[in-house]
């Protein structure tokens, strides 16, 4: 077993990669500072604890999924079905709530169904050796289609007060931040620990850098991939609980387009789309950068389409700059 | 280099934005009212915005913030509303992407003193003070009869081409049309048939052909459906009966341009989005200024739209549907 743990360390590339990542996070942190200062100058309403705290509710659900997505992308996989999993989980909660079940049952059901959807993805990917992008494009339509068929143009809107409180309330009166943001922060710590301080985390980097070598060094590659898909599904189920509670309504188009926002958070956070590198710290910074940029610009009523363009540019730069640097370094 | 480029972008956006938004902060007692639509870039809502600006100009102390999400989803619209709450706007008039999903965020807005009303597509009662409907069933039914009666000079056989036989709103309107037809002014007019085109273009077309064959003395057809009216007008043109049979009802100007040009349709109606946006801002401004609570029973003064009374279930019916004919269709066909 010690061979496996040591494998990534033995790689000669390990040090420069790590060094580069320190710089990426520094850059993100600087951008965050620039963004905070810029937004404060733009609008007198930005630098207000209550407003900033409330704004986190708009992106925390996506951010929770981004944590799991980061691990998945580091290990060279991707899951495009996350938003559709939210739709299915929210649908299940709505149907159960209509039958009179209480909040605990709804929460367990959403988590279990999310987990099951993730396991289904993982099973297809590992059992049949299919590319994850293809499988999850398929399940994206499949899960969303289920919600479409069951709901049609109707909506499920009767949810118990406790569930709505979880989605809409603060943690406590002395800690006025949304429950979803607190959940995100706690999970970020857990994910950071798992990724950066356990053998499991190091195996992900090994798999991302060289899956074949990882398999030959005894890493149970497929089992780990299965676990990562299941984990992503579970996080989508959790996001479904928070989102459904927040808006108190389930329609088939719930969370449409979220998969791309989630992936953007991970990539901008420095997770390499070709796998093998990225940190949770970077993802957290990217979440804050994207979320507060959006909030700040919408405070001065910049049309969302312009904000989307800005975010798109940020993403292209995030992917392009490291590649350019690498190429320049190679030439030298 | 990377960070500098980004800085430039943010700076550029800042310059662009501050030039438009800062004047509003300078003025003292100005009311900031947000017109929140289902999504930006929709002609109908751009027309609502135009009406809102007309109201603002007339009132003098109102600044309209026209905003909405990119996609017609509740989640994005909620994010927009959150940012308006943070900006402490005075009032919001919202066309909702989801009746229920907007209730929590709108409740929060109202708890912080922001006056929330909905227009066009309503929010559930718990999430708004009142809902402005573009019209009401009685007005729509009466308008349909009045238009065709005027074209036919109050005499001759007419028929109705509806959507599906189960369509709730269609059946209510047909009921109201029959009530209107009982008035003495229409004594020389006779309703000979009601047929159903199911809001499918070719079925509506065939039903219209059937009407023409079965009733040789037919003079006019009322189609209170945007699909049916287009199909019926086309059937009249194809049968070379323009000038002998007239089609009226509810339609969209952009789709009805050809029918009006050919003469198959003299007049038709639909709610006017410019008036709707005008009324929404008028109502929101009054409530924000505390001139009225907007509670059921109160009367709202809406400038050129007249006085509107809030019904017991907290809705307001704006006006008669707006009539379109040769004189104005070109202008509105560009809008919606």
XYZ file of C-alpha atoms in Angstrom:
668
model
C 0.000 0.000 0.000
C 2.794 2.420 0.726
C 3.831 2.237 -2.906
C 0.481 3.640 -3.949
C 0.601 6.459 -1.475
C 4.050 7.434 -2.586
C 3.402 7.147 -6.305
C 2.423 10.761 -7.071
C 5.244 12.089 -4.911
C 7.721 10.065 -6.901
C 6.613 11.779 -10.099
C 9.260 14.287 -11.138
C 6.593 16.715 -12.264
C 4.981 16.967 -8.833
C 6.873 19.984 -7.586
C 6.505 22.444 -10.481
C 2.839 21.544 -10.766
C 2.291 22.338 -7.115
C 4.229 25.570 -7.447
C 2.145 26.639 -10.401
C -0.984 26.039 -8.432
C 0.082 28.199 -5.600
C 0.328 30.950 -8.148
C -3.081 30.243 -9.602
C -4.736 30.587 -6.216
C -2.817 33.773 -5.511
C -4.087 35.145 -8.800
C -7.672 34.175 -7.932
C -7.365 35.790 -4.520
C -6.052 38.967 -6.149
C -8.926 38.922 -8.615
C -11.328 38.524 -5.692
C -9.862 41.627 -4.060
C -10.107 43.569 -7.322
C -13.685 42.388 -7.748
C -14.660 43.384 -4.195
C -13.092 46.831 -4.551
C -14.541 47.339 -8.041
C -18.043 46.346 -6.998
C -17.892 48.513 -3.893
C -17.033 51.492 -6.080
C -19.810 50.614 -8.536
C -22.620 50.332 -6.043
C -23.110 51.665 -2.518
C -25.179 48.575 -1.757
C -22.428 46.030 -2.407
C -20.238 46.261 0.690
C -22.995 45.390 3.127
C -22.745 42.236 5.187
C -26.453 41.476 4.951
C -26.520 41.885 1.176
C -23.381 39.820 0.584
C -24.642 37.138 2.921
C -28.017 36.988 1.175
C -26.317 36.843 -2.227
C -24.514 33.617 -1.313
C -27.858 31.790 -1.390
C -27.934 32.224 -5.174
C -24.819 30.175 -5.829
C -24.273 27.939 -2.785
C -26.244 25.008 -4.175
C -24.163 25.031 -7.362
C -20.986 25.458 -5.319
C -21.741 22.321 -3.297
C -21.890 20.266 -6.485
C -18.745 21.991 -7.778
C -16.761 20.448 -4.896
C -17.599 16.931 -6.056
C -17.233 17.941 -9.701
C -13.686 19.136 -8.967
C -12.704 15.673 -7.713
C -14.335 14.082 -10.730
C -12.509 16.330 -13.208
C -9.196 15.906 -11.392
C -9.634 12.163 -11.928
C -10.281 12.782 -15.661
C -14.061 12.317 -15.624
C -16.984 14.732 -15.875
C -20.685 14.655 -15.012
C -23.065 16.714 -17.146
C -26.202 15.232 -15.585
C -26.028 17.068 -12.241
C -28.768 19.606 -13.014
C -31.072 16.854 -14.249
C -30.392 14.878 -11.073
C -31.581 17.937 -9.134
C -34.792 17.903 -11.197
C -35.429 14.214 -10.467
C -34.667 14.581 -6.753
C -36.850 17.661 -6.476
C -39.615 15.801 -8.294
C -39.389 12.905 -5.820
C -39.556 15.326 -2.910
C -42.594 17.049 -4.409
C -44.438 13.780 -4.962
C -43.667 12.562 -1.436
C -44.642 15.920 0.065
C -47.956 15.682 -1.779
C -48.488 12.338 -0.006
C -48.030 14.111 3.315
C -44.524 12.940 4.236
C -42.455 15.176 6.505
C -39.181 16.963 5.891
C -36.841 14.182 7.163
C -38.356 11.679 4.742
C -38.073 14.155 1.866
C -34.431 14.815 2.650
C -33.505 11.148 2.902
C -35.358 10.448 -0.346
C -33.558 13.213 -2.227
C -30.146 12.114 -0.962
C -30.860 8.442 -1.724
C -32.171 9.184 -5.196
C -29.262 11.506 -5.955
C -26.871 8.820 -4.809
C -28.675 6.245 -6.959
C -28.497 8.480 -10.037
C -24.783 9.010 -9.444
C -24.232 5.276 -8.997
C -26.094 4.653 -12.236
C -23.736 7.039 -14.041
C -20.743 5.406 -12.383
C -21.955 1.951 -13.256
C -22.400 2.815 -16.937
C -19.008 4.496 -17.123
C -17.000 1.788 -15.348
C -18.897 -1.347 -16.309
C -19.070 -0.643 -20.043
C -15.931 1.482 -20.315
C -17.890 4.334 -21.888
C -16.606 7.930 -21.924
C -18.216 9.797 -19.039
C -19.091 12.801 -21.208
C -21.201 10.578 -23.480
C -22.867 8.683 -20.645
C -23.791 11.802 -18.723
C -25.093 13.639 -21.789
C -27.416 10.656 -22.101
C -28.484 10.591 -18.471
C -28.867 14.373 -18.532
C -31.688 13.955 -21.056
C -32.961 10.810 -19.369
C -33.355 12.309 -15.871
C -34.743 15.613 -17.154
C -37.103 13.690 -19.427
C -38.488 11.772 -16.441
C -39.337 15.031 -14.705
C -40.872 16.370 -17.917
C -43.093 13.321 -18.385
C -44.343 13.245 -14.804
C -44.895 16.985 -14.394
C -45.685 18.288 -17.881
C -46.691 21.914 -17.453
C -47.642 21.446 -13.802
C -45.733 22.353 -10.685
C -45.458 20.798 -7.227
C -45.699 23.559 -4.687
C -46.753 22.163 -1.329
C -43.707 21.731 0.841
C -43.523 21.484 4.639
C -42.431 24.662 6.494
C -39.288 23.015 7.891
C -37.951 22.277 4.408
C -38.671 25.846 3.325
C -36.919 27.104 6.458
C -33.804 25.102 5.543
C -33.790 26.669 2.100
C -34.668 30.215 3.114
C -33.456 30.874 6.652
C -30.183 31.869 8.251
C -28.145 29.421 10.327
C -29.010 31.324 13.506
C -29.923 34.853 14.487
C -26.345 35.434 15.731
C -24.949 33.953 12.507
C -26.955 35.530 9.677
C -25.678 33.494 6.735
C -27.880 31.205 4.627
C -27.937 27.545 5.651
C -26.845 26.530 2.147
C -23.693 28.673 2.325
C -22.793 27.258 5.737
C -23.241 23.740 4.361
C -20.968 24.656 1.458
C -18.227 26.005 3.746
C -18.285 22.913 5.972
C -18.247 20.584 2.967
C -15.375 22.563 1.438
C -13.307 21.820 4.549
C -14.194 18.131 4.355
C -13.406 17.933 0.638
C -10.151 19.832 1.095
C -9.114 17.380 3.786
C -9.986 14.345 1.699
C -8.308 15.654 -1.449
C -5.187 17.134 0.068
C -4.518 15.067 3.173
C -5.544 11.481 2.471
C -4.221 8.654 0.284
C -7.593 8.655 -1.479
C -7.054 12.245 -2.571
C -3.563 11.550 -3.855
C -4.828 8.635 -5.872
C -7.157 11.007 -7.722
C -4.208 13.079 -8.909
C -2.393 9.907 -9.949
C -5.443 8.764 -11.938
C -5.784 12.154 -13.577
C -2.143 12.418 -14.543
C -1.835 8.918 -15.931
C -4.727 6.469 -15.567
C -2.786 3.568 -17.050
C 0.150 4.030 -14.730
C -2.293 4.472 -11.849
C -3.935 1.134 -12.617
C -0.554 -0.607 -12.878
C 0.512 0.794 -9.549
C -2.438 -0.975 -7.940
C -4.978 1.811 -7.624
C -8.534 0.430 -7.990
C -9.256 3.015 -10.683
C -12.772 1.914 -11.591
C -13.909 1.566 -8.000
C -12.717 5.078 -7.240
C -14.405 6.484 -10.351
C -17.638 4.781 -9.287
C -17.333 6.357 -5.833
C -16.750 9.804 -7.364
C -19.854 9.580 -9.565
C -21.917 8.395 -6.591
C -20.550 11.295 -4.536
C -21.440 13.811 -7.265
C -24.968 12.376 -7.373
C -25.221 12.639 -3.589
C -24.159 16.305 -3.687
C -26.750 16.950 -6.415
C -29.377 15.422 -4.123
C -28.235 17.734 -1.331
C -28.413 20.714 -3.697
C -31.938 19.617 -4.657
C -33.008 19.750 -0.992
C -31.636 23.263 -0.537
C -32.961 24.592 -3.851
C -36.414 23.060 -3.452
C -36.640 24.480 0.046
C -35.486 27.885 -1.164
C -37.981 28.300 -3.989
C -40.701 26.019 -2.624
C -41.660 24.823 -6.072
C -40.735 22.034 -8.464
C -41.069 22.457 -12.203
C -39.494 20.229 -14.857
C -37.148 23.073 -15.838
C -35.743 23.477 -12.330
C -31.988 24.203 -12.283
C -31.761 24.275 -16.080
C -28.219 24.962 -17.279
C -26.636 24.506 -13.866
C -24.216 21.820 -15.059
C -22.279 24.452 -16.973
C -22.191 26.879 -14.033
C -20.904 24.070 -11.814
C -18.182 23.068 -14.272
C -17.228 26.736 -14.738
C -16.683 27.042 -10.977
C -14.358 24.031 -10.994
C -12.365 25.035 -14.073
C -11.967 28.671 -13.058
C -10.811 27.341 -9.702
C -7.800 25.907 -11.469
C -8.973 22.340 -11.920
C -7.366 21.208 -15.159
C -9.952 20.010 -17.674
C -7.486 17.316 -18.749
C -7.271 16.050 -15.177
C -4.496 15.637 -12.671
C -4.465 19.027 -11.023
C -6.602 21.442 -9.024
C -7.326 22.361 -5.415
C -10.429 22.863 -3.311
C -9.092 26.240 -2.183
C -9.040 27.346 -5.807
C -12.608 26.171 -6.333
C -13.817 28.053 -3.257
C -12.132 31.233 -4.490
C -13.633 30.778 -7.961
C -17.089 30.293 -6.446
C -16.791 33.555 -4.546
C -15.305 35.371 -7.537
C -18.061 34.244 -9.917
C -20.892 34.619 -7.413
C -20.002 38.093 -6.196
C -19.112 39.345 -9.683
C -22.598 38.339 -10.756
C -24.188 39.917 -7.704
C -22.169 43.124 -7.926
C -22.914 43.709 -11.587
C -26.607 42.904 -11.183
C -26.717 45.488 -8.385
C -26.063 48.144 -11.021
C -28.467 46.308 -13.332
C -25.991 45.149 -15.925
C -28.002 42.745 -18.095
C -27.244 39.159 -17.228
C -26.209 38.415 -20.786
C -23.283 40.842 -20.360
C -22.372 39.174 -17.061
C -22.417 35.808 -18.807
C -20.050 37.124 -21.455
C -17.680 38.360 -18.765
C -17.772 34.966 -17.054
C -17.152 33.251 -20.372
C -14.080 35.400 -20.944
C -12.819 34.591 -17.452
C -13.235 30.888 -18.165
C -11.402 30.991 -21.486
C -8.553 32.906 -19.870
C -8.496 30.385 -17.035
C -8.079 27.511 -19.448
C -5.861 29.358 -21.907
C -3.279 30.996 -19.670
C -1.904 27.813 -18.060
C -1.667 26.152 -21.461
C 0.146 29.169 -22.919
C 2.525 29.265 -19.971
C 3.209 25.577 -20.373
C 3.936 26.024 -24.052
C 6.248 28.968 -23.407
C 8.058 26.988 -20.758
C 8.404 24.060 -23.145
C 9.955 26.263 -25.800
C 12.621 27.566 -23.458
C -0.639 40.460 -17.719
C -3.681 38.337 -17.134
C -4.815 40.240 -14.101
C -4.238 43.577 -15.783
C -6.414 42.603 -18.703
C -9.124 41.589 -16.324
C -8.819 44.855 -14.463
C -9.332 46.726 -17.687
C -12.484 44.763 -18.351
C -13.920 45.430 -14.941
C -12.924 49.064 -15.253
C -14.547 49.279 -18.652
C -17.749 47.787 -17.346
C -17.610 50.216 -14.435
C -17.351 53.236 -16.691
C -20.145 51.966 -18.873
C -22.429 51.340 -15.949
C -21.787 54.341 -13.736
C -22.651 56.779 -16.477
C -26.171 55.415 -16.602
C -26.892 54.606 -12.970
C -25.323 57.386 -10.929
C -27.781 60.189 -11.722
C -30.528 58.207 -10.009
C -28.578 58.187 -6.771
C -28.082 61.933 -6.868
C -31.782 62.825 -6.975
C -33.421 62.906 -3.567
C -37.056 61.832 -3.526
C -37.005 59.873 -6.749
C -38.884 56.580 -6.743
C -36.970 53.645 -8.168
C -39.381 51.084 -9.579
C -38.166 47.840 -11.115
C -40.015 46.344 -14.055
C -38.980 42.687 -13.789
C -39.895 40.632 -16.840
C -39.757 36.910 -17.643
C -36.622 37.360 -19.754
C -34.866 40.201 -21.529
C -34.935 40.355 -25.315
C -38.639 39.554 -25.768
C -40.536 42.030 -27.971
C -43.672 41.919 -25.852
C -41.764 42.957 -22.727
C -39.704 45.589 -24.530
C -43.083 47.104 -25.430
C -44.113 46.903 -21.737
C -40.902 48.771 -20.928
C -41.773 51.495 -23.421
C -45.130 51.935 -21.681
C -43.409 52.001 -18.300
C -41.117 54.804 -19.453
C -44.156 56.754 -20.692
C -45.683 56.480 -17.223
C -42.395 57.521 -15.597
C -42.168 60.564 -17.845
C -45.709 61.561 -16.983
C -45.162 61.127 -13.234
C -41.807 62.901 -13.281
C -40.334 61.447 -10.096
C -40.036 57.815 -11.188
C -37.009 55.981 -12.514
C -37.805 52.660 -14.174
C -35.264 49.854 -13.799
C -36.037 47.457 -16.634
C -34.518 44.096 -15.812
C -35.003 40.345 -15.941
C -33.084 37.111 -16.382
C -31.577 35.751 -19.595
C -33.483 32.480 -19.382
C -37.144 32.247 -18.419
C -36.422 30.296 -15.237
C -37.540 31.007 -11.686
C -34.024 30.561 -10.280
C -32.533 33.297 -12.449
C -35.459 35.598 -11.821
C -35.044 35.103 -8.065
C -31.391 36.152 -8.335
C -32.484 39.314 -10.145
C -35.080 40.077 -7.468
C -32.486 39.472 -4.718
C -30.238 42.102 -6.259
C -33.161 44.545 -6.409
C -33.885 43.929 -2.723
C -30.233 44.679 -1.984
C -30.532 47.912 -3.983
C -33.513 48.863 -1.813
C -35.729 49.816 -4.746
C -39.081 51.326 -3.790
C -41.313 48.971 -5.746
C -41.253 46.063 -8.175
C -43.708 45.091 -10.895
C -43.019 41.488 -11.886
C -44.145 39.173 -14.677
C -43.427 35.820 -13.054
C -41.715 32.791 -14.534
C -43.223 30.675 -11.755
C -46.343 31.587 -9.796
C -45.182 29.918 -6.598
C -41.396 29.884 -6.688
C -41.223 33.673 -6.490
C -43.364 33.847 -3.351
C -40.541 33.427 -0.756
C -38.290 36.080 -2.295
C -41.192 38.489 -2.839
C -42.342 38.004 0.752
C -38.831 38.923 1.818
C -38.969 42.034 -0.359
C -42.295 43.102 1.130
C -40.993 42.442 4.656
C -38.288 45.016 3.894
C -40.802 47.619 2.806
C -40.588 47.107 -0.967
C -43.992 47.210 -2.657
C -44.426 44.178 -4.926
C -47.082 43.865 -7.601
C -47.321 41.422 -10.489
C -48.553 42.011 -14.011
C -49.160 39.818 -17.073
C -48.097 36.505 -15.510
C -49.116 36.619 -11.868
C -47.458 35.690 -8.583
C -49.504 33.701 -6.027
C -51.451 36.081 -3.714
C -49.092 35.581 -0.739
C -46.212 37.084 -2.721
C -47.709 40.333 -4.029
C -50.049 43.180 -3.174
C -52.082 42.876 -6.352
C -51.995 41.412 -9.850
C -52.718 43.455 -12.965
C -54.505 41.411 -15.603
C -54.413 42.886 -19.096
C -58.165 42.579 -19.349
C -61.025 40.533 -17.951
C -63.351 37.937 -19.391
C -66.381 40.208 -19.739
C -64.375 42.872 -21.569
C -62.789 40.305 -23.891
C -66.118 38.672 -24.781
C -67.799 42.030 -25.375
C -64.890 43.331 -27.429
C -64.953 40.319 -29.770
C -68.633 40.853 -30.527
C -68.296 44.628 -30.865
C -65.495 44.366 -33.429
C -67.259 42.001 -35.814
C -70.584 43.868 -35.346
C -68.978 47.124 -36.391
C -67.392 45.527 -39.467
C -70.699 43.892 -40.496
C -72.755 46.990 -39.692
C -74.668 45.078 -36.986
C -76.305 42.511 -39.246
C -75.775 39.004 -40.634
C -74.815 35.488 -39.603
C -71.718 34.913 -37.546
C -69.867 31.866 -36.186
C -67.222 31.214 -33.564
C -64.006 29.284 -34.229
C -62.548 28.321 -30.842
C -59.563 26.286 -29.648
C -60.426 23.036 -27.852
C -63.871 22.311 -26.494
C -62.351 21.975 -23.008
C -60.338 25.207 -22.980
C -61.480 27.025 -19.835
C -60.717 30.574 -20.903
C -62.169 30.078 -24.401
C -65.429 28.724 -23.026
C -65.755 31.587 -20.570
C -65.192 34.094 -23.372
C -67.735 32.371 -25.622
C -70.240 32.540 -22.753
C -69.567 36.273 -22.409
C -69.950 36.759 -26.186
C -73.368 35.126 -26.058
C -74.355 37.451 -23.206
C -73.202 40.460 -25.223
C -75.133 39.253 -28.290
C -78.378 39.331 -26.286
C -78.222 43.133 -26.206
C -80.774 44.857 -28.511
C -78.065 46.433 -30.678
C -77.247 42.993 -32.060
C -80.851 41.989 -32.862
C -80.077 41.583 -36.553
C -77.067 39.351 -35.906
C -77.303 35.583 -35.493
C -74.757 33.154 -34.077
C -75.128 30.061 -36.279
C -72.319 27.769 -35.129
C -69.398 27.235 -32.753
C -66.607 24.974 -34.003
C -63.304 23.846 -32.489
C -59.941 23.965 -34.277
C -58.010 22.708 -31.207
C -55.400 25.468 -31.632
C -53.907 23.400 -34.449
C -53.379 25.393 -37.636
C -54.570 22.853 -40.217
C -57.543 21.623 -38.157
C -58.639 25.244 -37.647
C -58.260 25.786 -41.399
C -60.474 22.767 -42.215
C -63.093 23.772 -39.623
C -63.226 27.198 -41.261
C -63.688 25.617 -44.711
C -66.515 23.545 -43.210
C -68.184 26.664 -41.826
C -68.026 28.372 -45.239
C -69.688 25.364 -46.926
C -72.331 24.721 -44.265
C -73.439 28.342 -43.939
C -73.675 30.110 -47.304
C -74.940 33.311 -45.653
C -72.065 33.479 -43.184
C -70.723 37.034 -42.921
C -68.335 36.967 -40.011
C -66.242 34.668 -37.799
C -64.914 35.350 -34.321
C -61.764 33.364 -33.489
C -60.699 34.190 -29.913
C -57.457 32.258 -30.377
C -54.210 33.429 -31.957
C -53.860 30.162 -33.893
C -57.454 29.984 -35.071
C -57.690 33.565 -36.287
C -54.660 33.202 -38.593
C -55.934 29.902 -40.037
C -59.457 31.247 -40.523
C -58.238 34.345 -42.350
C -56.105 32.167 -44.611
C -59.077 29.936 -45.428
C -61.100 33.024 -46.399
C -58.312 34.288 -48.658
C -57.821 30.855 -50.263
C -61.577 30.556 -50.968
C -61.430 34.021 -52.588
C -64.117 35.278 -50.210
C -62.315 38.374 -48.926
C -64.797 41.197 -48.561
C -67.671 38.707 -48.221
C -66.597 36.983 -44.977
C -64.661 38.802 -42.282
C -62.539 37.183 -39.573
C -62.051 38.865 -36.212
C -61.016 37.839 -32.711
C -57.805 37.726 -30.717
C -54.492 37.633 -32.592
C -50.896 38.776 -32.549
C -50.112 41.745 -34.843
C -46.956 40.118 -36.208
C -48.935 37.035 -37.301
C -51.972 38.983 -38.530
C -50.204 41.439 -40.824
C -50.973 39.434 -43.981
C -54.613 38.871 -43.003
C -55.221 42.584 -42.490
C -53.391 43.483 -45.711
C -55.532 41.023 -47.712
C -58.769 42.387 -46.275
C -59.859 39.076 -44.721
C -59.599 40.769 -41.334
C -60.906 44.261 -40.689
C -60.128 44.526 -36.980
C -58.822 42.205 -34.292
C -57.671 42.725 -30.729
C -55.200 41.662 -28.085
C -53.900 43.240 -24.886
C -51.598 46.130 -25.577
C -48.225 45.558 -23.891
C -47.409 49.268 -23.942
C -50.543 50.048 -21.929
C -49.792 47.109 -19.647
C -46.316 48.393 -18.781
C -47.731 51.916 -18.385
C -50.384 50.717 -15.958
C -47.911 48.567 -14.006
C -45.621 51.539 -13.328
C -48.573 53.843 -12.579
C -49.951 51.414 -10.005
C -46.571 50.606 -8.457
C -45.741 54.329 -8.107
C -49.010 55.093 -6.329
C -48.557 52.285 -3.850
C -44.894 53.153 -3.263
C -45.796 56.769 -2.532
C -48.398 55.627 -0.025
C -51.258 57.262 -1.928
C -53.127 53.961 -1.740
C -52.608 50.579 -0.125
C -53.651 48.674 -3.226
C -55.818 46.472 -1.004
C -59.091 45.050 -2.407
C -61.646 47.786 -2.864
C -59.187 50.637 -3.349
C -59.257 52.699 -6.522
C -56.108 53.262 -8.568
C -55.689 56.347 -10.751
C -53.926 55.208 -13.889
C -53.614 58.281 -16.060
C -54.746 57.646 -19.612
C -56.053 54.190 -18.638
C -58.563 55.751 -16.248
C -59.436 54.633 -12.713
C -59.184 50.930 -11.922
C -60.763 49.221 -8.936
C -59.039 46.369 -7.087
C -61.281 43.308 -6.979
C -61.889 41.281 -3.763
C -59.263 38.723 -4.841
C -56.641 41.457 -5.267
C -56.548 41.658 -9.042
C -57.003 44.589 -11.385
C -58.360 44.306 -14.915
C -56.652 46.918 -17.036
C -58.876 47.668 -19.990
C -60.611 46.610 -23.118
C -58.366 44.574 -25.365
C -56.583 46.914 -27.764
C -57.898 47.006 -31.332
C -55.650 46.620 -34.366
C -56.489 47.476 -37.968
C -54.807 48.768 -41.125
C -53.843 52.020 -39.427
C -51.634 50.622 -36.687
C -50.730 47.034 -37.536
C -47.404 47.861 -39.191
C -46.142 49.565 -36.057
C -47.206 46.784 -33.693
C -46.221 43.907 -35.981
C -42.629 44.918 -35.295
C -43.170 44.683 -31.547
C -44.985 41.392 -30.960
